[in-house]
């Protein structure tokens, strides 16, 4: 059964629930095992893309069993569901030059945000870049981005929860859910 608080919080906008917290932790664990098993000449530097990737970055990094460093950048590209040019609003605090970077984002949609960050990291002369996304929404891609680790591949609907927002709301939902822009009676079930 879908918890009542989700239905109440999304007030008629709740669509399909694509993943529960347990599904997401399991997907993050599988990715952590792959990162563990890769060959690293120096410890990788995990960089989470704030704000949305905070939960996903911790879900993956806490399940690693190798040494890794952790940092964050902040990029802003969306107001509501409307996209604008990405802006780096916070650079990493650690030096990225010559580091093996793993960029973690909770969602890739158009690809513009990650492509922008990858270009920026290359300008800083990183040693290598891998990407680890919780959700891949491939339908509306505008910029090609190589994805090394993917949690879930989902359809082109607006998603909220586990870091994903609509105008700053719903990031704290413990599931990945569809936000229906027109209200309807929810049939979602978990
Ligand atoms: O592939 P794209 O179409 O570029 O979309 C993905 C980006 O959009 C969201 O960021 P947003 O700008 O909403 O900032 P946020 O992380 O603070 O929510 C999300 O967190 C990704 O970083
Ligand atoms: O579906 C989405 N949900 C939240 N943030 C996003 N940024 C791009 N696509 C999405």
Short mmCIF file of C-alpha atoms and ligand atoms in Angstrom, two decimals:
data_model
loop_
_atom_site.label_atom_id
_atom_site.label_comp_id
_atom_site.label_asym_id
_atom_site.label_seq_id
_atom_site.Cartn_x
_atom_site.Cartn_y
_atom_site.Cartn_z
CA UNK A 1 0.00 0.00 0.00
CA UNK A 2 1.17 3.53 -0.72
CA UNK A 3 1.70 5.34 2.62
CA UNK A 4 -1.02 7.88 3.28
CA UNK A 5 1.52 10.66 3.89
CA UNK A 6 2.72 10.43 0.28
CA UNK A 7 -0.83 10.78 -1.05
CA UNK A 8 -1.51 13.66 1.33
CA UNK A 9 1.76 15.45 0.60
CA UNK A 10 1.35 15.26 -3.19
CA UNK A 11 -2.36 16.05 -2.89
CA UNK A 12 -3.70 14.39 -6.06
CA UNK A 13 -0.42 14.79 -7.99
CA UNK A 14 1.04 11.43 -6.96
CA UNK A 15 1.57 9.16 -9.94
CA UNK A 16 3.56 5.95 -10.16
CA UNK A 17 6.07 5.05 -7.49
CA UNK A 18 9.12 3.74 -9.32
CA UNK A 19 11.41 2.85 -6.41
CA UNK A 20 11.24 2.57 -2.64
CA UNK A 21 14.02 3.55 -0.24
CA UNK A 22 15.04 -0.15 -0.07
CA UNK A 23 15.25 -0.34 -3.90
CA UNK A 24 17.40 2.80 -3.97
CA UNK A 25 19.75 1.60 -1.21
CA UNK A 26 20.13 -1.73 -3.07
CA UNK A 27 20.91 0.06 -6.36
CA UNK A 28 23.44 2.29 -4.57
CA UNK A 29 25.01 -0.83 -3.01
CA UNK A 30 25.43 -2.51 -6.40
CA UNK A 31 27.14 0.61 -7.76
CA UNK A 32 29.37 0.81 -4.67
CA UNK A 33 30.48 -2.82 -5.31
CA UNK A 34 31.40 -1.92 -8.92
CA UNK A 35 33.40 1.10 -7.74
CA UNK A 36 35.08 -1.08 -5.10
CA UNK A 37 36.06 -3.60 -7.75
CA UNK A 38 37.46 -1.08 -10.27
CA UNK A 39 41.21 -0.41 -10.35
CA UNK A 40 42.10 2.98 -8.84
CA UNK A 41 45.65 4.33 -9.04
CA UNK A 42 44.72 6.90 -6.40
CA UNK A 43 41.56 7.05 -4.25
CA UNK A 44 38.63 8.37 -6.29
CA UNK A 45 37.14 11.75 -5.49
CA UNK A 46 33.34 11.51 -5.30
CA UNK A 47 31.65 14.78 -6.20
CA UNK A 48 27.92 15.07 -5.53
CA UNK A 49 25.91 17.65 -7.46
CA UNK A 50 23.94 19.66 -4.92
CA UNK A 51 21.33 20.03 -3.93
CA UNK A 52 19.58 17.07 -5.43
CA UNK A 53 22.37 14.49 -5.21
CA UNK A 54 22.94 14.79 -1.44
CA UNK A 55 21.04 11.60 -0.51
CA UNK A 56 22.30 9.62 -3.52
CA UNK A 57 25.92 10.61 -2.89
CA UNK A 58 25.70 9.42 0.71
CA UNK A 59 23.83 6.23 -0.27
CA UNK A 60 26.67 5.25 -2.61
CA UNK A 61 29.64 6.56 -0.61
CA UNK A 62 28.56 4.96 2.67
CA UNK A 63 28.49 1.53 1.02
CA UNK A 64 32.02 1.76 -0.39
CA UNK A 65 34.73 -0.34 1.21
CA UNK A 66 37.64 1.46 -0.46
CA UNK A 67 39.17 4.78 0.48
CA UNK A 68 37.51 7.67 -1.33
CA UNK A 69 37.31 11.42 -0.84
CA UNK A 70 34.03 13.29 -0.85
CA UNK A 71 33.12 16.76 -2.03
CA UNK A 72 30.16 18.62 -3.50
CA UNK A 73 29.46 21.16 -6.20
CA UNK A 74 26.28 23.13 -6.63
CA UNK A 75 24.72 23.74 -10.02
CA UNK A 76 21.37 25.26 -10.68
CA UNK A 77 19.55 24.57 -13.95
CA UNK A 78 15.82 24.36 -13.22
CA UNK A 79 13.08 26.66 -11.92
CA UNK A 80 10.06 24.41 -11.43
CA UNK A 81 10.03 22.17 -14.51
CA UNK A 82 11.58 24.93 -16.66
CA UNK A 83 15.23 24.62 -17.71
CA UNK A 84 17.74 27.46 -17.99
CA UNK A 85 21.50 27.59 -18.62
CA UNK A 86 23.40 25.77 -15.86
CA UNK A 87 25.35 27.89 -13.40
CA UNK A 88 28.11 26.64 -11.08
CA UNK A 89 27.00 28.20 -7.81
CA UNK A 90 29.53 26.36 -5.63
CA UNK A 91 32.89 24.91 -6.71
CA UNK A 92 34.41 21.88 -4.93
CA UNK A 93 36.51 22.73 -1.89
CA UNK A 94 39.18 20.09 -2.69
CA UNK A 95 41.54 20.43 -5.63
CA UNK A 96 40.30 18.31 -8.53
CA UNK A 97 43.44 18.58 -10.67
CA UNK A 98 44.88 15.12 -11.45
CA UNK A 99 42.10 13.43 -9.47
CA UNK A 100 40.01 10.46 -10.61
CA UNK A 101 36.56 11.99 -10.20
CA UNK A 102 33.23 10.20 -9.88
CA UNK A 103 30.40 12.68 -10.47
CA UNK A 104 27.20 11.70 -8.71
CA UNK A 105 23.86 13.17 -9.67
CA UNK A 106 20.42 11.99 -8.69
CA UNK A 107 19.05 12.47 -12.21
CA UNK A 108 20.21 13.00 -15.78
CA UNK A 109 17.49 14.30 -18.06
CA UNK A 110 18.56 16.66 -20.88
CA UNK A 111 22.19 15.95 -19.94
CA UNK A 112 22.98 19.67 -19.94
CA UNK A 113 23.97 19.82 -16.25
CA UNK A 114 26.37 16.86 -16.32
CA UNK A 115 27.82 17.85 -19.71
CA UNK A 116 28.46 21.35 -18.34
CA UNK A 117 30.18 19.92 -15.23
CA UNK A 118 32.24 17.44 -17.25
CA UNK A 119 33.47 20.30 -19.48
CA UNK A 120 34.31 22.32 -16.34
CA UNK A 121 36.19 19.40 -14.74
CA UNK A 122 38.22 18.84 -17.92
CA UNK A 123 39.20 22.52 -17.81
CA UNK A 124 40.50 21.89 -14.25
CA UNK A 125 42.63 19.03 -15.68
CA UNK A 126 41.23 16.09 -13.78
CA UNK A 127 42.85 12.68 -14.41
CA UNK A 128 39.57 10.95 -15.31
CA UNK A 129 35.82 11.30 -14.89
CA UNK A 130 33.16 8.69 -14.27
CA UNK A 131 29.44 9.35 -13.75
CA UNK A 132 27.03 7.65 -11.34
CA UNK A 133 23.37 8.65 -11.63
CA UNK A 134 20.43 7.42 -9.58
CA UNK A 135 17.96 8.00 -12.44
CA UNK A 136 18.55 8.08 -16.17
CA UNK A 137 15.69 9.70 -18.12
CA UNK A 138 17.04 9.17 -21.66
CA UNK A 139 14.04 10.39 -23.69
CA UNK A 140 14.72 14.14 -23.62
CA UNK A 141 18.53 14.01 -23.92
CA UNK A 142 20.09 17.08 -25.56
CA UNK A 143 23.77 16.49 -24.65
CA UNK A 144 25.38 13.05 -24.86
CA UNK A 145 26.97 12.00 -21.56
CA UNK A 146 28.75 8.69 -20.94
CA UNK A 147 27.09 7.02 -17.95
CA UNK A 148 29.27 4.58 -16.02
CA UNK A 149 26.81 3.64 -13.26
CA UNK A 150 23.00 3.92 -13.46
CA UNK A 151 20.49 3.08 -10.73
CA UNK A 152 17.19 3.25 -12.64
CA UNK A 153 16.20 4.08 -16.23
CA UNK A 154 12.80 5.77 -16.16
CA UNK A 155 10.28 7.33 -18.56
CA UNK A 156 9.93 11.01 -19.36
CA UNK A 157 7.68 12.08 -16.48
CA UNK A 158 8.49 14.65 -13.78
CA UNK A 159 10.03 12.80 -10.83
CA UNK A 160 10.27 13.83 -7.20
CA UNK A 161 11.75 12.33 -4.06
CA UNK A 162 15.12 11.10 -2.88
CA UNK A 163 16.64 14.49 -3.70
CA UNK A 164 14.52 15.30 -6.75
CA UNK A 165 12.36 18.39 -6.35
CA UNK A 166 9.70 20.57 -7.84
CA UNK A 167 10.57 24.16 -6.93
CA UNK A 168 12.47 22.93 -3.88
CA UNK A 169 9.67 20.69 -2.57
CA UNK A 170 9.50 16.90 -2.12
CA UNK A 171 13.28 16.25 -1.95
CA UNK A 172 12.80 14.46 1.36
CA UNK A 173 10.32 11.86 0.06
CA UNK A 174 11.83 8.40 0.73
CA UNK A 175 10.77 7.10 -2.73
CA UNK A 176 11.14 7.98 -6.40
CA UNK A 177 7.66 9.08 -7.47
CA UNK A 178 6.01 10.61 -10.50
CA UNK A 179 4.60 14.08 -9.93
CA UNK A 180 1.55 14.46 -12.16
CA UNK A 181 1.18 18.04 -13.28
CA UNK A 182 -2.59 17.62 -13.59
CA UNK A 183 -4.33 16.34 -10.48
CA UNK A 184 -6.10 12.99 -10.54
CA UNK A 185 -7.12 10.27 -8.15
CA UNK A 186 -3.94 8.29 -7.42
CA UNK A 187 -3.74 4.64 -8.33
CA UNK A 188 -0.14 4.30 -7.20
CA UNK A 189 0.67 1.31 -5.00
CA UNK A 190 3.81 -0.11 -3.37
O1 LIG B 1 20.07 16.53 -17.17
P1 LIG B 1 19.46 17.86 -16.84
O2 LIG B 1 18.26 18.17 -17.71
O3 LIG B 1 20.45 18.97 -16.83
O4 LIG B 1 18.81 17.76 -15.38
C1 LIG B 1 19.42 17.20 -14.28
C2 LIG B 1 19.73 18.21 -13.24
O5 LIG B 1 18.55 18.91 -12.85
C3 LIG B 1 18.43 18.94 -11.44
O6 LIG B 1 19.13 20.01 -10.91
P2 LIG B 1 18.51 21.44 -10.53
O7 LIG B 1 19.03 22.47 -11.46
O8 LIG B 1 17.03 21.33 -10.40
O9 LIG B 1 19.19 21.73 -9.14
P3 LIG B 1 19.01 20.92 -7.78
O10 LIG B 1 20.02 19.81 -7.77
O11 LIG B 1 19.32 21.96 -6.74
O12 LIG B 1 17.60 20.41 -7.73
C4 LIG B 1 19.10 17.65 -11.02
O13 LIG B 1 19.54 17.72 -9.70
C5 LIG B 1 20.24 17.50 -12.01
O14 LIG B 1 21.44 18.10 -11.54
O1 LIG B 2 12.14 14.78 -13.47
C1 LIG B 2 12.87 15.57 -12.80
N1 LIG B 2 12.64 15.79 -11.48
C2 LIG B 2 13.40 16.62 -10.73
N2 LIG B 2 14.44 17.29 -11.22
C3 LIG B 2 14.73 17.13 -12.53
N3 LIG B 2 15.71 17.70 -13.26
C4 LIG B 2 15.56 17.23 -14.51
N4 LIG B 2 14.52 16.37 -14.61
C5 LIG B 2 13.97 16.29 -13.35
#
